[in-house]
XYZ file of C-alpha atoms in Angstrom:
304
model
C 162.297 -137.769 67.050
C 160.601 -140.736 66.609
C 161.128 -144.477 64.796
C 158.834 -144.947 61.953
C 158.859 -148.913 61.556
C 155.696 -148.583 59.600
C 155.963 -149.944 56.523
C 155.810 -153.754 56.988
C 157.122 -156.473 54.809
C 158.056 -159.742 56.557
C 155.222 -162.202 56.137
C 153.176 -163.034 59.132
C 153.929 -166.398 61.057
C 150.564 -167.528 62.003
C 152.078 -169.727 64.567
C 152.155 -167.339 66.492
C 149.073 -165.853 65.935
C 147.206 -167.486 69.254
C 149.961 -166.644 71.110
C 147.792 -164.445 73.533
C 150.170 -161.028 75.347
C 151.965 -163.454 78.326
C 152.957 -165.605 76.053
C 153.923 -162.862 73.716
C 155.416 -161.455 76.455
C 157.566 -164.819 77.600
C 158.971 -165.265 74.465
C 160.185 -161.739 74.366
C 161.377 -161.337 77.228
C 163.628 -164.972 77.357
C 163.834 -165.955 74.145
C 167.630 -165.804 72.150
C 166.966 -162.474 70.272
C 168.228 -162.954 66.393
C 168.649 -160.003 65.069
C 167.842 -159.896 61.210
C 168.299 -156.053 59.671
C 168.759 -152.722 61.047
C 165.109 -150.538 60.126
C 167.557 -147.459 58.507
C 164.815 -144.724 58.095
C 164.729 -144.482 62.499
C 166.004 -141.823 64.097
C 167.043 -144.409 67.019
C 169.626 -147.757 66.380
C 165.611 -150.532 65.794
C 166.902 -153.915 65.233
C 164.346 -156.195 63.032
C 164.926 -159.486 65.347
C 163.396 -163.125 65.583
C 162.367 -164.143 69.972
C 163.224 -167.863 70.120
C 162.142 -169.661 73.147
C 161.337 -173.310 73.743
C 160.314 -173.634 69.550
C 158.682 -170.558 69.851
C 159.812 -168.474 67.530
C 158.352 -164.284 67.377
C 158.866 -161.459 65.211
C 160.253 -157.852 67.244
C 162.024 -154.519 67.203
C 164.896 -153.964 69.657
C 165.930 -150.822 70.391
C 168.992 -150.976 72.194
C 169.351 -147.732 74.925
C 173.145 -147.596 73.217
C 171.506 -146.793 69.763
C 169.603 -144.006 71.559
C 170.117 -139.913 70.566
C 170.019 -137.696 73.530
C 166.909 -135.413 73.361
C 167.075 -131.743 75.195
C 164.503 -132.244 77.233
C 165.052 -135.935 78.188
C 166.937 -137.676 80.585
C 169.567 -139.317 78.603
C 169.199 -143.587 77.694
C 166.121 -143.998 79.562
C 163.609 -144.002 75.571
C 163.362 -147.652 76.223
C 161.826 -147.305 80.233
C 159.210 -145.011 79.153
C 158.510 -147.370 76.599
C 158.056 -150.042 78.900
C 155.907 -147.988 80.999
C 153.837 -147.004 77.919
C 152.995 -150.308 77.604
C 152.430 -151.567 81.249
C 149.922 -147.838 81.215
C 147.948 -149.570 78.259
C 147.856 -152.900 79.726
C 146.381 -151.340 82.475
C 142.448 -149.461 80.473
C 142.168 -153.044 78.832
C 142.175 -151.502 75.406
C 145.390 -153.332 74.963
C 146.847 -150.357 72.337
C 150.543 -150.953 72.482
C 152.657 -153.701 71.301
C 153.814 -156.316 74.104
C 156.985 -154.207 75.478
C 159.566 -155.990 77.874
C 162.771 -154.172 78.675
C 165.726 -157.038 78.717
C 169.288 -156.954 78.041
C 170.381 -157.437 74.264
C 172.618 -158.377 71.605
C 174.140 -154.776 72.261
C 173.143 -154.193 75.488
C 169.704 -153.256 77.566
C 167.344 -152.037 75.258
C 162.897 -152.326 74.120
C 162.085 -155.173 72.839
C 158.568 -155.014 71.375
C 156.290 -157.723 69.186
C 156.084 -157.084 65.554
C 152.574 -156.125 64.386
C 151.588 -156.807 60.574
C 149.544 -154.174 58.853
C 146.584 -154.334 56.978
C 146.981 -153.254 53.238
C 144.852 -150.123 52.652
C 141.115 -150.416 50.539
C 141.370 -147.870 47.871
C 139.913 -144.623 48.568
C 135.604 -144.275 47.721
C 135.020 -140.353 46.728
C 131.633 -141.549 47.685
C 131.896 -142.602 50.736
C 135.066 -139.421 52.311
C 137.143 -137.459 51.605
C 139.374 -137.693 49.181
C 143.632 -136.934 49.064
C 143.931 -133.601 48.043
C 147.581 -134.823 46.657
C 147.230 -138.648 47.162
C 149.581 -138.271 50.361
C 146.366 -139.814 53.015
C 147.693 -142.284 55.189
C 146.463 -145.068 57.247
C 146.122 -148.932 57.195
C 142.840 -149.258 58.880
C 140.942 -152.697 57.089
C 138.044 -150.735 56.836
C 139.623 -147.357 55.008
C 142.194 -145.024 55.791
C 142.767 -143.667 59.165
C 144.248 -140.635 58.174
C 143.459 -138.112 54.767
C 144.237 -134.382 53.757
C 140.779 -133.656 52.049
C 140.144 -130.509 49.446
C 137.882 -127.386 51.337
C 136.853 -127.250 55.068
C 134.693 -129.594 56.295
C 135.884 -132.755 57.226
C 132.589 -135.048 55.951
C 131.103 -137.649 57.530
C 133.022 -140.806 59.246
C 135.605 -137.764 59.758
C 137.336 -135.284 62.279
C 139.103 -132.297 61.607
C 143.051 -131.834 62.588
C 144.481 -128.388 61.416
C 145.314 -126.835 57.483
C 147.907 -128.613 56.187
C 150.007 -126.968 53.646
C 150.315 -129.246 50.656
C 153.071 -126.919 47.683
C 152.021 -124.591 45.362
C 150.478 -122.603 47.466
C 147.683 -124.440 48.228
C 145.903 -125.955 51.544
C 144.860 -129.288 52.519
C 142.241 -130.201 56.000
C 144.394 -133.367 58.064
C 141.369 -135.249 59.124
C 141.890 -138.691 60.794
C 139.129 -140.771 60.772
C 136.359 -140.598 63.664
C 137.375 -144.421 65.318
C 136.535 -145.594 68.448
C 140.007 -147.329 68.350
C 141.985 -143.982 67.985
C 139.519 -142.362 70.319
C 140.708 -144.921 72.900
C 144.457 -144.150 71.928
C 144.221 -140.390 71.713
C 143.090 -140.880 76.052
C 146.177 -142.551 76.655
C 148.469 -140.274 74.756
C 146.848 -137.631 77.421
C 146.889 -139.964 79.578
C 150.890 -140.910 79.162
C 152.137 -137.406 77.937
C 152.754 -138.529 74.291
C 154.772 -136.278 72.675
C 154.979 -137.689 69.289
C 151.843 -139.166 67.390
C 153.093 -139.528 63.857
C 150.531 -141.106 61.438
C 153.681 -143.716 61.066
C 153.204 -145.085 65.228
C 149.608 -145.968 63.945
C 149.171 -149.770 63.234
C 146.135 -151.279 61.915
C 146.265 -155.369 62.026
C 144.570 -157.351 59.885
C 142.172 -158.912 62.729
C 141.191 -154.531 63.027
C 142.607 -154.550 66.571
C 144.312 -151.088 66.469
C 148.364 -150.560 67.921
C 150.659 -147.536 68.328
C 153.805 -147.824 68.716
C 156.610 -145.227 69.283
C 156.480 -144.313 72.680
C 160.467 -142.756 74.076
C 159.236 -139.597 73.950
C 155.815 -139.823 76.764
C 155.888 -139.125 80.381
C 157.533 -135.567 80.197
C 155.780 -133.820 83.542
C 155.472 -130.881 80.968
C 152.357 -130.216 78.243
C 154.067 -132.089 75.329
C 151.017 -133.250 73.616
C 151.694 -133.822 70.157
C 149.449 -136.120 68.277
C 147.676 -136.296 65.170
C 144.557 -137.243 67.025
C 143.111 -133.328 67.888
C 139.766 -134.319 66.341
C 138.126 -135.106 69.354
C 139.351 -131.774 71.758
C 137.238 -129.955 74.439
C 134.383 -132.620 72.897
C 133.107 -134.840 76.503
C 135.241 -138.631 77.552
C 133.016 -140.716 76.576
C 131.172 -143.463 79.548
C 133.865 -145.583 78.353
C 136.718 -144.019 79.063
C 135.238 -141.733 82.587
C 135.439 -145.834 83.868
C 139.051 -146.661 82.256
C 140.580 -143.201 84.200
C 138.546 -143.668 87.280
C 140.723 -148.037 87.734
C 143.501 -146.447 85.937
C 142.621 -143.640 90.272
C 143.500 -146.749 91.907
C 145.936 -149.063 90.324
C 148.774 -145.795 90.503
C 147.523 -145.048 93.770
C 150.934 -145.555 95.809
C 151.417 -148.857 96.836
C 148.981 -150.620 93.996
C 150.963 -152.828 91.476
C 150.801 -150.877 88.531
C 152.320 -147.364 90.828
C 155.047 -150.011 92.453
C 156.178 -151.127 88.702
C 156.202 -147.396 86.692
C 158.144 -146.585 89.712
C 160.979 -148.673 88.308
C 160.349 -146.773 85.063
C 160.064 -142.901 85.904
C 160.756 -140.392 88.490
C 158.323 -140.216 90.738
C 157.530 -136.628 90.184
C 156.792 -138.126 86.503
C 154.808 -140.619 88.171
C 153.336 -138.082 89.981
C 152.011 -135.966 86.670
C 150.765 -139.205 85.361
C 147.957 -139.366 88.822
C 147.467 -135.347 87.625
C 146.607 -135.982 84.025
C 144.262 -138.871 85.105
C 142.557 -136.733 87.700
C 142.814 -133.459 85.114
C 140.626 -136.126 82.865
C 137.699 -136.944 85.521
C 137.862 -133.610 86.477
C 136.825 -131.969 82.913
C 135.260 -134.746 81.586
C 136.367 -133.742 78.447
C 139.006 -134.478 75.358
C 142.514 -131.924 76.528
C 143.174 -129.354 73.906
C 146.206 -127.961 72.783
C 147.674 -125.760 75.520
C 149.526 -123.343 72.747
C 153.164 -123.562 74.387
C 154.651 -126.443 72.831
C 153.556 -127.081 69.029
C 150.972 -129.900 68.973
C 151.140 -130.704 65.841
C 154.439 -133.825 65.422
C 156.849 -132.895 62.404
C 156.901 -134.658 60.142
C 153.894 -135.351 60.651
C 154.222 -139.207 58.899
């Protein structure tokens, strides 16, 4: 369903490290796009590009609408708009969890263009400090350790949150866990607001500066509950005070006529925008992270 461009092999361009989000958006929106190659592991067309504007070049990914595969539960040709909408909501939270994203014309027509994030190398696991991989398939890229892991037994261990039991072959099971990390917790709240239907492990990018980003939000903003994620570890737990404050702020920003609502109305339908407002209101009312609904698979497949 989604794209997995978590394998990063390009050299960092230190000239763009000090660009703020506004400057990045300017280059992405107005720069000349030069296609460098295609990420073939993706199910939709994802092109690796360079955007150049006024002497500044930025690595980015370009997903043309023409390269989107039709989905049975989403309208054709608007996944790129949902990616842009997700970025706008992320920016409104102040958490900056999604790379700079624009909607623009490109070599193959309209599409989403997003800043390419270089990822940090994951440290080798230390079994004395956290769970070990039961089959060597733990994932993650956090500078201080992994974000996801498979562990033997039924206990997540200190610093980890349990998600679900997973089959690992030969009749064996292991517990899928994710780090009890405040960055992941913020992302879990954002996913609940935008109703992200595809939060895979490969869509978590930890940058060398310690920031965490989520990518691939084309299957978001559905009116039905389609939250599907690997970040269920906080399900049913109370929201943090920070999250409550952010949600209260979003309530104002999503009101009719407010700037965020006006910009989202250009990207998603009125019914979908109302659904965003409803999800924010429900989170504030319950004061808890959502639980799986039971009406929709709660874990994306494949999970990585």
